[in-house]
XYZ file of C-alpha atoms in Angstrom:
546
model
C -54.934 92.765 -10.439
C -51.829 90.884 -11.487
C -50.151 88.523 -9.015
C -46.408 89.222 -9.140
C -45.320 86.801 -6.446
C -42.290 84.738 -7.494
C -42.984 81.250 -8.796
C -40.729 78.556 -9.981
C -40.002 78.449 -13.713
C -42.007 76.118 -15.720
C -40.310 72.902 -17.090
C -41.164 72.278 -20.723
C -42.858 68.961 -21.185
C -43.471 68.580 -17.527
C -45.391 71.584 -16.112
C -46.993 72.938 -19.187
C -50.199 71.619 -20.582
C -48.780 71.006 -24.046
C -48.113 67.290 -23.416
C -48.258 64.493 -20.888
C -45.754 64.564 -18.056
C -42.520 62.659 -18.711
C -40.343 60.985 -15.939
C -36.605 60.902 -16.450
C -35.311 57.343 -16.275
C -33.188 56.731 -13.166
C -29.804 54.975 -13.602
C -30.097 51.256 -12.574
C -28.632 50.390 -9.163
C -28.318 46.864 -7.901
C -28.700 45.919 -4.279
C -25.421 45.176 -2.504
C -24.443 41.619 -3.245
C -26.936 41.170 -6.142
C -25.595 39.370 -9.168
C -25.351 41.154 -12.521
C -27.044 39.561 -15.527
C -24.806 37.261 -17.488
C -23.139 33.806 -17.226
C -22.300 34.240 -13.558
C -25.963 34.685 -12.707
C -26.947 31.608 -14.658
C -24.266 29.481 -12.882
C -24.954 30.960 -9.422
C -27.708 28.616 -8.269
C -25.935 25.350 -9.242
C -22.678 26.586 -7.680
C -24.384 27.533 -4.386
C -25.918 24.059 -4.301
C -22.479 22.578 -5.148
C -21.018 24.503 -2.205
C -23.683 23.003 0.076
C -22.860 19.516 -1.273
C -19.117 19.938 -0.624
C -19.646 21.466 2.825
C -21.870 18.606 3.907
C -19.387 16.006 2.657
C -16.523 17.712 4.467
C -18.518 18.107 7.650
C -19.340 14.425 7.858
C -15.677 13.485 7.212
C -14.629 15.679 10.145
C -17.190 13.873 12.339
C -16.055 10.418 11.333
C -12.439 11.352 11.718
C -13.047 12.463 15.301
C -14.950 9.199 16.067
C -12.170 7.038 14.631
C -9.297 8.823 16.414
C -11.135 9.070 19.716
C -11.869 5.337 19.699
C -8.205 4.584 19.115
C -6.875 6.941 21.772
C -9.543 6.779 24.431
C -11.098 3.339 23.841
C -14.783 2.454 24.275
C -15.786 3.410 20.708
C -19.454 3.312 21.564
C -19.038 6.047 24.250
C -16.831 8.124 22.012
C -19.323 7.930 19.103
C -22.125 8.936 21.403
C -20.099 11.962 22.713
C -19.129 13.159 19.213
C -22.608 12.806 17.738
C -24.528 14.372 20.611
C -22.125 17.299 21.056
C -21.989 17.848 17.292
C -25.785 17.985 16.856
C -26.203 20.322 19.853
C -23.505 22.621 18.562
C -25.107 22.746 15.101
C -28.264 24.105 16.723
C -26.182 26.783 18.479
C -24.501 27.653 15.169
C -27.852 28.002 13.412
C -29.008 30.535 16.044
C -25.793 32.512 15.863
C -25.971 32.651 12.061
C -29.002 34.984 12.297
C -26.553 37.783 13.169
C -24.473 37.104 10.053
C -27.123 37.311 7.302
C -26.605 41.020 6.508
C -23.417 40.111 4.593
C -24.059 36.412 3.873
C -21.274 35.831 1.295
C -18.587 37.429 3.485
C -19.878 35.608 6.558
C -19.979 32.277 4.696
C -16.419 32.692 3.449
C -15.172 33.395 6.973
C -17.171 30.433 8.429
C -15.665 28.079 5.788
C -12.138 29.287 6.416
C -12.585 28.773 10.201
C -14.165 25.320 9.598
C -11.377 24.259 7.234
C -8.748 25.276 9.777
C -10.521 23.700 12.763
C -11.545 20.435 11.027
C -8.355 20.085 9.093
C -6.224 20.372 12.247
C -8.549 18.510 14.537
C -6.820 15.074 14.305
C -3.361 16.592 14.791
C -4.660 18.514 17.738
C -5.897 15.289 19.428
C -2.625 13.549 18.626
C -0.696 16.431 20.161
C -2.861 16.360 23.290
C -2.102 12.677 23.672
C 1.604 12.983 22.994
C 2.524 16.058 25.030
C -0.263 16.828 27.491
C -2.116 14.824 30.137
C -3.174 12.003 27.821
C -6.636 10.945 28.788
C -7.912 14.136 30.386
C -6.485 16.561 27.804
C -7.513 14.451 24.890
C -11.080 14.012 26.223
C -11.414 17.758 26.749
C -9.867 18.470 23.382
C -12.258 16.080 21.658
C -15.300 17.727 23.210
C -14.107 21.272 22.492
C -13.141 20.510 18.926
C -16.392 18.746 18.236
C -18.395 21.661 19.647
C -16.516 24.256 17.614
C -16.855 22.255 14.376
C -20.562 21.712 15.050
C -21.180 25.457 15.579
C -19.503 26.288 12.263
C -21.393 23.534 10.399
C -24.658 24.744 11.922
C -24.042 28.271 10.582
C -23.697 27.076 6.992
C -27.323 26.294 5.990
C -28.842 29.615 7.115
C -26.155 31.552 5.216
C -26.545 29.341 2.092
C -30.309 29.861 2.286
C -29.778 33.614 2.211
C -27.396 33.392 -0.699
C -29.635 31.173 -2.813
C -32.508 33.635 -2.218
C -30.338 36.442 -3.507
C -29.792 34.521 -6.686
C -33.533 33.999 -7.282
C -36.428 34.775 -5.051
C -38.658 31.741 -4.674
C -40.837 29.972 -2.186
C -38.860 29.127 0.944
C -40.024 25.510 0.882
C -38.512 24.998 -2.585
C -35.209 26.560 -1.583
C -35.010 24.433 1.591
C -35.779 21.327 -0.427
C -32.966 21.986 -2.878
C -30.467 22.841 -0.181
C -31.436 19.834 1.906
C -31.068 17.519 -1.088
C -27.549 18.847 -1.845
C -26.669 18.579 1.871
C -27.876 14.978 2.240
C -26.230 13.770 -0.952
C -22.969 15.449 0.135
C -23.205 13.701 3.503
C -23.648 10.348 1.725
C -20.511 10.960 -0.376
C -18.482 12.056 2.594
C -19.679 9.116 4.662
C -18.671 6.592 1.975
C -15.421 8.358 1.064
C -14.105 8.228 4.605
C -13.851 4.412 5.215
C -13.250 3.322 1.611
C -10.930 6.053 0.320
C -9.633 8.604 2.778
C -8.874 6.419 5.780
C -7.074 3.529 4.010
C -5.280 5.745 1.490
C -4.284 8.713 3.626
C -4.951 7.921 7.279
C -6.951 10.120 9.650
C -4.558 13.091 9.976
C -3.728 13.627 6.272
C -7.361 12.866 5.292
C -8.568 15.637 7.654
C -6.028 18.115 6.245
C -7.081 17.348 2.616
C -10.724 17.715 3.617
C -9.989 21.069 5.140
C -8.264 22.228 1.925
C -11.264 21.137 -0.167
C -13.548 22.859 2.308
C -11.705 26.181 1.997
C -11.280 26.092 -1.754
C -14.735 24.809 -2.816
C -16.762 26.529 -0.102
C -15.263 29.947 0.426
C -13.661 30.571 -2.990
C -16.740 29.744 -5.066
C -18.923 32.017 -2.972
C -16.312 34.835 -2.973
C -16.150 34.666 -6.744
C -19.902 34.543 -7.235
C -20.874 37.280 -4.832
C -17.831 39.500 -5.115
C -19.999 42.631 -5.442
C -20.914 42.299 -1.726
C -17.452 43.387 -0.621
C -15.500 46.465 -1.573
C -12.256 45.687 -3.433
C -10.022 45.958 -0.343
C -12.237 43.694 1.782
C -12.455 41.187 -1.064
C -8.635 41.084 -1.373
C -8.387 40.563 2.387
C -10.837 37.633 2.253
C -8.860 35.993 -0.585
C -5.711 36.422 1.554
C -7.398 34.740 4.520
C -8.338 31.775 2.285
C -4.767 31.565 1.064
C -3.411 31.727 4.564
C -5.667 28.868 5.684
C -4.429 26.731 2.787
C -0.825 27.620 3.683
C -1.360 26.614 7.315
C -2.846 23.287 6.222
C 0.094 22.689 3.880
C 2.610 23.350 6.682
C 0.635 21.079 9.016
C 0.755 18.343 6.318
C 4.530 18.606 6.271
C 4.610 18.070 10.071
C 2.058 15.287 10.130
C 4.632 12.499 10.175
C 6.472 13.834 13.192
C 3.279 14.410 15.200
C 1.895 10.955 14.366
C 5.220 9.341 15.394
C 5.151 11.173 18.713
C 1.540 10.150 19.395
C 2.237 6.530 18.485
C 5.287 6.444 20.731
C 3.201 7.821 23.604
C 0.568 5.214 22.923
C 2.603 2.191 22.032
C 6.129 2.841 23.375
C 9.361 4.117 21.858
C 10.055 1.173 19.547
C 7.280 1.571 16.946
C 8.648 0.507 13.577
C 5.583 0.046 11.380
C 2.080 1.561 11.214
C -0.457 0.610 8.566
C -3.960 2.124 8.264
C -6.281 -0.374 6.618
C -9.965 0.069 5.894
C -10.759 -1.825 9.074
C -8.196 -0.709 11.667
C -4.797 0.773 12.370
C -2.119 -1.920 12.600
C 1.038 -1.099 14.552
C 4.101 -3.262 15.045
C 6.778 -2.419 17.537
C 9.820 -4.172 18.941
C 12.430 -6.345 17.290
C 13.176 -6.667 13.618
C 15.553 -9.002 11.823
C 19.053 -7.709 12.195
C 18.032 -5.051 14.718
C 17.866 -6.137 18.351
C 15.134 -4.702 20.487
C 12.364 -5.630 22.837
C 10.036 -8.508 21.924
C 7.630 -8.046 19.053
C 4.314 -6.389 19.867
C 1.264 -6.061 17.651
C -1.571 -3.495 18.214
C -4.892 -3.399 16.369
C -6.707 -0.089 16.709
C -4.859 0.570 19.937
C -5.783 -2.854 21.401
C -2.765 -5.075 22.203
C -2.974 -8.317 20.206
C 0.572 -9.652 20.742
C 2.622 -8.617 23.744
C 6.011 -9.917 24.700
C 7.623 -13.362 24.544
C 4.726 -15.143 26.289
C 2.169 -14.635 23.494
C 2.176 -18.377 22.847
C 0.447 -19.093 26.162
C -2.939 -17.738 25.074
C -2.775 -19.235 21.535
C -1.814 -22.681 22.935
C -4.710 -22.475 25.397
C -7.167 -21.613 22.648
C -5.985 -24.219 20.109
C -4.597 -27.383 21.692
C -7.554 -28.474 23.906
C -9.860 -28.168 20.922
C -7.537 -30.258 18.741
C -7.342 -33.112 21.212
C -9.841 -35.143 19.161
C -10.496 -35.463 15.472
C -8.961 -32.479 13.649
C -8.771 -33.048 9.874
C -10.712 -29.877 8.931
C -10.217 -26.729 10.962
C -11.949 -23.351 10.715
C -10.409 -20.202 12.330
C -12.658 -17.169 12.678
C -10.487 -14.068 13.023
C -6.791 -14.768 13.868
C -5.407 -12.895 10.898
C -2.071 -12.488 12.737
C -1.372 -16.197 12.066
C -0.449 -17.143 15.638
C -3.390 -19.466 16.279
C -2.786 -20.883 12.798
C 0.810 -21.659 13.803
C -0.376 -23.789 16.672
C -2.916 -25.626 14.485
C -0.277 -26.552 11.887
C 1.876 -28.222 14.592
C -0.551 -31.114 14.243
C 0.601 -33.080 11.194
C -2.741 -34.769 10.598
C -4.600 -31.476 10.024
C -5.510 -31.598 6.311
C -7.270 -28.303 5.741
C -7.368 -24.967 7.589
C -9.681 -22.101 6.525
C -8.886 -18.679 8.061
C -11.701 -16.095 7.819
C -10.257 -12.682 8.492
C -11.840 -9.359 7.573
C -8.629 -7.373 7.274
C -6.551 -8.330 4.239
C -3.826 -5.932 5.318
C -3.312 -7.941 8.537
C -2.868 -11.262 6.761
C -0.574 -9.601 4.226
C 1.563 -8.237 7.079
C 1.767 -11.662 8.638
C 3.127 -13.007 5.321
C 5.576 -10.224 4.497
C 6.924 -8.703 7.695
C 10.064 -10.734 8.490
C 9.651 -10.593 12.289
C 5.932 -11.379 12.303
C 6.338 -14.098 9.689
C 9.134 -15.660 11.734
C 6.899 -15.582 14.843
C 4.170 -17.391 12.939
C 6.681 -19.883 11.524
C 5.521 -18.836 8.027
C 2.132 -20.356 8.664
C 0.473 -18.679 5.692
C 2.890 -20.337 3.304
C 1.700 -23.765 4.319
C -0.221 -25.507 1.485
C -2.977 -26.608 3.799
C -4.057 -23.045 4.514
C -6.779 -21.160 2.649
C -7.400 -17.485 3.530
C -10.814 -15.898 3.191
C -11.062 -12.104 3.492
C -14.530 -11.414 4.821
C -16.273 -10.397 8.002
C -16.697 -13.650 9.909
C -20.382 -13.009 10.743
C -21.284 -12.194 7.114
C -19.274 -15.260 5.900
C -21.066 -17.576 8.337
C -24.410 -16.289 7.072
C -23.690 -16.553 3.343
C -20.948 -19.110 2.655
C -22.325 -22.609 2.061
C -21.117 -25.030 4.767
C -19.126 -28.080 3.627
C -21.035 -31.318 3.572
C -18.782 -32.911 6.120
C -18.542 -29.872 8.405
C -15.486 -28.810 10.412
C -13.931 -31.006 13.047
C -12.678 -27.952 14.987
C -13.798 -24.325 14.928
C -11.638 -21.737 16.709
C -12.952 -18.251 17.361
C -9.868 -16.154 17.708
C -11.800 -12.867 17.938
C -10.952 -10.573 20.885
C -12.969 -11.170 24.052
C -15.576 -8.479 24.757
C -14.645 -5.349 26.656
C -17.802 -3.557 27.689
C -19.915 -3.372 24.643
C -16.960 -3.631 22.289
C -16.284 -6.919 20.646
C -19.598 -8.547 21.510
C -20.625 -9.364 17.914
C -18.331 -12.385 17.666
C -19.610 -13.693 21.010
C -23.314 -13.354 20.583
C -25.801 -16.156 20.608
C -26.504 -15.711 16.911
C -22.816 -15.757 15.880
C -22.027 -18.785 17.987
C -25.106 -20.546 16.709
C -24.104 -19.986 13.091
C -20.622 -21.308 13.872
C -22.016 -24.342 15.728
C -24.084 -25.403 12.676
C -20.841 -25.934 10.792
C -19.514 -28.495 13.271
C -19.060 -32.048 12.044
C -20.508 -34.792 14.265
C -18.260 -35.012 17.294
C -16.728 -31.578 16.436
C -15.519 -28.982 18.948
C -15.578 -25.203 19.142
C -13.279 -23.099 21.254
C -13.994 -19.405 22.060
C -12.113 -16.694 23.939
C -14.084 -15.858 27.063
C -12.147 -12.984 28.563
C -11.807 -12.480 32.329
C -13.574 -14.940 34.625
C -15.241 -12.082 36.470
C -16.273 -10.399 33.212
C -17.831 -11.665 30.023
C -16.935 -15.369 30.430
C -20.316 -16.511 31.704
C -22.291 -14.608 29.102
C -20.156 -16.215 26.373
C -20.703 -19.660 27.896
C -24.500 -18.921 28.104
C -24.450 -18.127 24.353
C -22.942 -21.516 23.525
C -25.320 -23.348 25.815
C -28.295 -21.494 24.252
C -27.388 -23.221 21.010
C -27.591 -26.635 22.579
C -23.871 -27.203 23.158
C -22.249 -28.663 26.275
C -19.482 -26.500 27.611
C -16.432 -26.525 29.863
C -14.619 -23.342 30.847
C -10.839 -23.388 31.465
C -7.706 -21.263 31.575
C -4.193 -21.621 30.300
C -1.074 -20.784 32.257
C -0.239 -17.181 32.736
C 3.050 -15.369 33.086
C 4.095 -14.039 36.500
C 3.579 -10.506 35.227
C 0.879 -9.736 32.569
C 2.605 -8.689 29.337
C -0.297 -6.842 27.730
C -1.765 -3.639 29.214
C -5.309 -4.297 30.401
C -4.839 -8.042 30.508
C -6.746 -9.692 33.346
C -4.497 -10.239 36.389
C -5.878 -13.761 36.873
C -5.444 -14.614 33.217
C -7.834 -15.010 30.323
C -10.387 -17.847 30.176
C -11.696 -19.904 27.313
C -14.760 -22.019 26.608
C -14.655 -25.407 24.887
C -17.981 -26.749 23.618
C -19.463 -29.632 21.609
C -22.721 -31.587 21.161
C -21.472 -33.833 23.912
C -19.519 -32.589 26.933
C -15.936 -32.335 25.727
C -13.208 -34.045 27.645
C -10.538 -31.556 28.508
C -7.047 -32.746 27.568
C -4.271 -32.632 25.016
C -3.515 -34.816 21.985
C -0.981 -37.547 22.684
C 0.088 -37.822 19.022
C 1.145 -34.175 18.617
C 4.116 -32.130 19.796
C 3.450 -31.110 23.458
C 2.606 -27.404 24.014
C 5.202 -25.325 25.801
C 2.882 -24.083 28.536
C 0.011 -26.607 28.930
C -0.508 -29.928 30.654
C -3.717 -31.942 30.916
C -3.567 -31.744 34.728
C -3.232 -27.989 34.728
C -6.129 -27.625 32.312
C -8.431 -29.777 34.425
C -7.420 -27.965 37.621
C -8.292 -24.584 36.013
C -11.637 -26.055 34.824
C -12.451 -27.181 38.412
C -11.657 -23.709 39.779
C -13.883 -22.007 37.272
C -16.701 -24.541 37.779
C -16.679 -23.653 41.467
C -17.040 -19.991 40.549
C -19.774 -20.478 37.945
C -23.017 -18.716 39.018
C -25.921 -20.968 39.691
C -27.851 -19.130 37.003
C -25.790 -17.915 34.037
C -26.361 -14.360 32.822
C -28.244 -13.749 29.604
C -26.109 -14.349 26.510
C -25.045 -11.525 24.322
C -27.421 -10.928 21.392
C -27.089 -8.969 18.196
C -30.403 -7.237 18.799
C -30.285 -7.006 22.547
């Protein structure tokens, strides 16, 4: 019986028994986002690592820019550094968790993250300046600092998970090896960014322009490289849209760069007053001059260093006379000034004709250059830096004291014209170690004078530091104006400490031009008042490691 039920037709070469079965080759299909063979695939891994390097460098620059600007505007740089670092690290953890939702399209997500980071980080400094200039200064700037830091941290935290996904698309390998390569690129980039900020970006461009340039590099090197490498991940229309977003970010940064000058001027006027006429960003600090200029009448000259008033009003001579003249009442042939780059303490020293040599150790060369070249400041210093007896040394005073060989004869007078401590700021130049290194350079019978700050503040810790080095001390005050000229100046006036191997006699030199604001009687009366207020047990001195 024949089976006539329908059956599918036989396929020659497949269903018959005349030969082995053959399988038709399927057309090759790449996974979405996979790289085709060729030069782009060979370059992919180095370029992804380069993107990680650039992103890390940019991220650290943003962080340092925020720390620098926050210290200038809000003060207390230690607190601002702590806020920025802690918020940034926490936000990076949040960003890493959020990045898990973005790994389905890692190249597209990375491009968008980099564009957002370039925009946020690039405009961060101008945003803080604008908050200070046009909103509630302290509160709005503090809130803006925290919010900006958090957003930048979230975006930075999302980078590594996305880069890890991309590098695994290039070549599958052990996760530990991929993490090691990415971490190495990240850490080296952070090193380059950390060194570029203080030595290149800050002195050459300033914080605002430096942040904008960093944002442009972030957008171009981060997003564009990945968009070119992994362009197969997006359909043509989406790819064109992403390129347009990158171009828009760069355009916004360019427009912001054109407006930087106006925003910086508004912020400086809000911080320093309406008569700012010069601002210089050095490697060490921002130097701002306001007030009068030759041929242009105005308020008295004022000098600000990183937002801290250094010279205020016509009574600036009172503090410099109080620091200098009691110390120069004895032998004074060789004088050392630590700090004092503005030249005002130097002016008072040079009023003594028998001073033979003055060495000024100042870290900021831009400040001493300004004291030489700015007509108003040079006139205020009586062109002190042009005196042949003066030698300038540009070095950190602490480092110089440690390394420079002391002269055989020592110095007859050492003047520490470094700012008095405020909280934890400014303590380095008033520590037991610093004062001890300075005291070793005193000639027999020499004297050292130090700024002590407010009598109710750091004065007694400064005096304790001098006494810890075996010196005998006397604290005193100069005369003060009826109304404090500098913001934040102690209402009762600043105090000073005079010290030597023997208890120094407080007085003024009889063979020198008399100071405008001091008398021997007034000095001794102030010393008696402070002695009555001295605690029975002095507080512990400031220490570099304590």
